[in-house]
Short mmCIF file of C-alpha atoms in Angstrom, two decimals:
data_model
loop_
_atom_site.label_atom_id
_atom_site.label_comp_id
_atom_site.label_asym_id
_atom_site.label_seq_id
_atom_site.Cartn_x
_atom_site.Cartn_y
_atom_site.Cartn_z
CA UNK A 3 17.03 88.09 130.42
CA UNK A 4 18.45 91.48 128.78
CA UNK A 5 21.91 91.15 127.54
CA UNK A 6 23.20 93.58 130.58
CA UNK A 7 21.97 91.40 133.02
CA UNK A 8 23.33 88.24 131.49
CA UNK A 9 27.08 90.13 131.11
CA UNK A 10 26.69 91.07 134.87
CA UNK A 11 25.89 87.15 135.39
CA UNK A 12 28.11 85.57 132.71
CA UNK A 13 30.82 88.08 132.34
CA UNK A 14 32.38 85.50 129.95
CA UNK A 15 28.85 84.75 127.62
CA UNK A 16 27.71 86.75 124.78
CA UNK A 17 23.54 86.85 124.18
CA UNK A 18 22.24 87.36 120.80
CA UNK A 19 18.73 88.31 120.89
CA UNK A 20 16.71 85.85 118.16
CA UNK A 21 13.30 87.09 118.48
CA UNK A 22 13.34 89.08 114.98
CA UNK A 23 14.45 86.00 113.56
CA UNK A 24 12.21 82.86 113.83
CA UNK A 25 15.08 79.99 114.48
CA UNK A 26 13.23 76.54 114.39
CA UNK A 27 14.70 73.86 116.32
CA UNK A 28 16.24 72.22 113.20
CA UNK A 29 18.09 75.29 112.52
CA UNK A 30 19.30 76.00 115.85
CA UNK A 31 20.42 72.08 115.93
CA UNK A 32 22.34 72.72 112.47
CA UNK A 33 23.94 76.20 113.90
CA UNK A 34 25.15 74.02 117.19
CA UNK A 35 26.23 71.19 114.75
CA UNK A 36 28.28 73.92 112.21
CA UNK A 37 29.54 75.44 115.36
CA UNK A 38 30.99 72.43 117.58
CA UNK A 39 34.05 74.44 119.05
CA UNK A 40 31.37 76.97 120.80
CA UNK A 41 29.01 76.14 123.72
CA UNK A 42 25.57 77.16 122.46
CA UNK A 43 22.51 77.29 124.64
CA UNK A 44 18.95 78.96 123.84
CA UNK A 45 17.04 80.85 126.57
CA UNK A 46 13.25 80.98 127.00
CA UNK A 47 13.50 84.40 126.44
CA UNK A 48 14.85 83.21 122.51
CA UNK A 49 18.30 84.93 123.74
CA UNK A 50 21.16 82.76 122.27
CA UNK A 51 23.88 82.10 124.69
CA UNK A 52 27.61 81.74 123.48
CA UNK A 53 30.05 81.02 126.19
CA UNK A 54 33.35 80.51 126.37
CA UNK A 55 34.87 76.91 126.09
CA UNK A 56 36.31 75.68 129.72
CA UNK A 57 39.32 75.82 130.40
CA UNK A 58 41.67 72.28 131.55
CA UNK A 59 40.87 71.50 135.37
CA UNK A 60 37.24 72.46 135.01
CA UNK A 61 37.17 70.22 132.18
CA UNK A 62 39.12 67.15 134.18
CA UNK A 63 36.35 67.93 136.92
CA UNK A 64 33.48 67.63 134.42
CA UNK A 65 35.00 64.02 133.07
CA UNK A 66 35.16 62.97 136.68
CA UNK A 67 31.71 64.09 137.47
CA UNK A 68 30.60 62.45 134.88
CA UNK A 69 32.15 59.18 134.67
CA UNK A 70 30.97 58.49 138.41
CA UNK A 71 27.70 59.22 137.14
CA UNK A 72 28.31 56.86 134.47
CA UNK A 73 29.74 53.95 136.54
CA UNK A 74 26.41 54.14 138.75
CA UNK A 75 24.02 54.30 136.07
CA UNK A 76 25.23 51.37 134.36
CA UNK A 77 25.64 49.56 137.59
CA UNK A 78 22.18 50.69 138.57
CA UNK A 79 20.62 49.74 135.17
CA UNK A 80 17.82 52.03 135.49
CA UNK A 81 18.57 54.92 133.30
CA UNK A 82 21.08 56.79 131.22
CA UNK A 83 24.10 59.39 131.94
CA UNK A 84 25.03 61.78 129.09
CA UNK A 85 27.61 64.24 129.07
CA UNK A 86 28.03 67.94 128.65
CA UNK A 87 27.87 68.03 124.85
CA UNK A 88 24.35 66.77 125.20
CA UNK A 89 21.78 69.50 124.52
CA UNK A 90 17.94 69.36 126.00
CA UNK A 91 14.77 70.90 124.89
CA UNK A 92 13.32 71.66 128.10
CA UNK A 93 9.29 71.88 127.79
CA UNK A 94 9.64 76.08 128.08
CA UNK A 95 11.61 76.12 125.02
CA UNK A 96 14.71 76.83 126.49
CA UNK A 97 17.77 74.27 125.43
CA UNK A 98 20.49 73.57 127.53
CA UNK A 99 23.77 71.54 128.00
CA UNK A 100 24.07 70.74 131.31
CA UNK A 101 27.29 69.62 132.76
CA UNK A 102 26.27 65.94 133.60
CA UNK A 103 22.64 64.50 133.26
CA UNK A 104 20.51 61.39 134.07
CA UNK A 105 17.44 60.06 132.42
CA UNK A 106 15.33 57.08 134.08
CA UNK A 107 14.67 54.42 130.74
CA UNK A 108 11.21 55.47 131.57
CA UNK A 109 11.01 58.60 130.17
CA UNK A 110 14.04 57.38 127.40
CA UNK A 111 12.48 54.65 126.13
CA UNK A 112 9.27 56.83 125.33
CA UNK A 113 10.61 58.60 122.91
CA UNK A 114 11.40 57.71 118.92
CA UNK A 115 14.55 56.70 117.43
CA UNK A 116 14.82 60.63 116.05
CA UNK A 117 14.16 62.12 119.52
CA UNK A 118 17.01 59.93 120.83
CA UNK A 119 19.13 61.04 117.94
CA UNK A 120 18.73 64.85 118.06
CA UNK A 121 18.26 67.18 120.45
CA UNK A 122 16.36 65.83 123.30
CA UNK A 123 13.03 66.73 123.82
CA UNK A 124 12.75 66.89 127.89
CA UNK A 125 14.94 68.05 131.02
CA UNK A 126 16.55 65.53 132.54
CA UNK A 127 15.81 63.65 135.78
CA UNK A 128 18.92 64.16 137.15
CA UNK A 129 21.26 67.50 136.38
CA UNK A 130 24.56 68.47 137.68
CA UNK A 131 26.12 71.98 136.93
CA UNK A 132 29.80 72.61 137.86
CA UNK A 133 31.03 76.37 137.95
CA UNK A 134 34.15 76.98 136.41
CA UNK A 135 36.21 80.20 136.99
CA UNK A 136 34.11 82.24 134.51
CA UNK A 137 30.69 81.78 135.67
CA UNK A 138 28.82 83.73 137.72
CA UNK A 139 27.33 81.69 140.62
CA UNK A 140 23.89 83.67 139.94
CA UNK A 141 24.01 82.79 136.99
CA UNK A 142 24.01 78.74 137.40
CA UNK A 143 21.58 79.55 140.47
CA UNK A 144 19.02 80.77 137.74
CA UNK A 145 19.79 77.45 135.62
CA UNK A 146 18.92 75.19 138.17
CA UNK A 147 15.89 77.01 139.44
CA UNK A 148 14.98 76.52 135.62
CA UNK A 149 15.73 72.86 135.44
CA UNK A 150 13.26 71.88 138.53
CA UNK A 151 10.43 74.23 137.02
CA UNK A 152 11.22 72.27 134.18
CA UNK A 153 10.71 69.13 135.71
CA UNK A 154 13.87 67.82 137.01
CA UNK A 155 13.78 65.65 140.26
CA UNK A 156 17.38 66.49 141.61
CA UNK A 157 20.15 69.25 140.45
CA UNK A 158 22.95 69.69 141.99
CA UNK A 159 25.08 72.94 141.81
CA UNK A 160 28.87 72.69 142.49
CA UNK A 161 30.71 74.96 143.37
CA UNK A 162 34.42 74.04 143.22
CA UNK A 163 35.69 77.60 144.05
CA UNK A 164 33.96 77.83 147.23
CA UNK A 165 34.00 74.03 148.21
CA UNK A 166 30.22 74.43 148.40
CA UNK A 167 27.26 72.03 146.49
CA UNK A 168 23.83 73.45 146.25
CA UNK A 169 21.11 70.75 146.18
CA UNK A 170 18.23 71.26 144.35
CA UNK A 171 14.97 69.46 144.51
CA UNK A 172 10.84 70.10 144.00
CA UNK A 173 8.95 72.22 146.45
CA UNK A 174 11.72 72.21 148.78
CA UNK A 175 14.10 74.87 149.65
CA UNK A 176 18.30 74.42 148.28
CA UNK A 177 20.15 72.40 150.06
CA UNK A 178 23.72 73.90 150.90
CA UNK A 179 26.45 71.78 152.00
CA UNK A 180 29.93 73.36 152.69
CA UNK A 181 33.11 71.19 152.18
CA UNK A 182 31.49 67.86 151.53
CA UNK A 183 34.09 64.80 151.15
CA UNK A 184 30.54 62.76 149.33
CA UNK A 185 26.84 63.55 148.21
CA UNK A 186 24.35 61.25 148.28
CA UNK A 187 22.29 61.10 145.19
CA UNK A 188 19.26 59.55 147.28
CA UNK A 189 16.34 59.28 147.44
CA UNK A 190 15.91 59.87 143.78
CA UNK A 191 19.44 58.09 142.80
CA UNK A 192 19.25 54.81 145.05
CA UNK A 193 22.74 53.98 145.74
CA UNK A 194 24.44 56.89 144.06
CA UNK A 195 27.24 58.77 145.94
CA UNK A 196 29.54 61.41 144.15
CA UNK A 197 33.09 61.43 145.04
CA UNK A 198 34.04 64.61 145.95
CA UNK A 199 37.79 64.19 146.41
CA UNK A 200 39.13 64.85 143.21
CA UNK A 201 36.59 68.10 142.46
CA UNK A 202 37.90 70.23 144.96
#
């Protein structure tokens, strides 16, 4: 993604271009770690993304996203939530923070104690992206269409500003639902249901 497109889709996001300099994952983990105050995400493209911190309500929607997630998961027993600080090595070598994820203790368990402890080394089973006033809604489309390539099983996109969530799932067109009071996390989250009256 050139840096002019990216400004057009993330007016608020500045891309460095890293391909002149070979960043290994340990280093870009230790430039996330020495930089906690930024939000730090690598493209495939090897375009690093620095965007700008969110601001209070999008960040009290984010915490309520997430602890529903939370609640279910532990409820359910059959995977793990993490929140937005948590960054993913997605198998195209992109790594991302999405806002809110879910991984089954399937795919969890399979990896070592370091995996666990750094970065981690898949996408998520479950993502959830919530656009705050600065993004560009083309710009979360793109990370979602990414996510599913990538070989998540359910995304959902939502879109606080509009009252709209975008559901995204394998080999089946997005899902659009306008003004929703609930959405159902099924089939692929049994028994899940997100809230949706404190969000909008």
């Amino acid at each position: 993604m050139s840096r002019q497109i990216l400004e057009e889709k993330a007016p608020f996001a500045l891309a460095l271009d890293l391909n002149s300099i070979r960043l290994s994952d340990y280093q870009f983990e230790q430039l996330c770690r020495d930089n906690e105050d930024l939000r730090l995400e690598l493209t495939a493209d090897r375009e690093l993304i620095i965007m700008a911190p969110t601001g209070g309500s999008t960040g009290s929607r984010n915490a309520d996203i997430t602890t529903q997630i939370t609640i279910w998961a532990k409820k359910d027993g059959s995977g793990l939530s993490f929140d937005s600080s948590t960054m993913f090595c997605l198998p195209n070598g992109a790594k991302r923070s999405p806002d809110a994820a879910w991984i089954s203790f399937d795919r969890w368990n399979a990896l070592s104690e370091r995996e666990r402890e750094s970065f981690v080394p898949l996408c998520p089973d479950f993502v959830v992206e919530l656009r705050s006033p600065t993004d560009n809604l083309s710009f979360l489309q793109d990370k979602m269409q990414e996510y599913i390539a990538n070989g998540a099983q359910l995304g959902m996109l939502i879109d606080s500003k509009s009252k709209q969530v975008h559901l995204y799932r394998p080999n089946q067109p997005v899902e659009l639902l306008d003004n929703p009071q609930t959405v159902s996390g099924a089939p692929m989250l049994p028994g899940f249901v997100l809230s949706m009256k404190d969000i909008w």
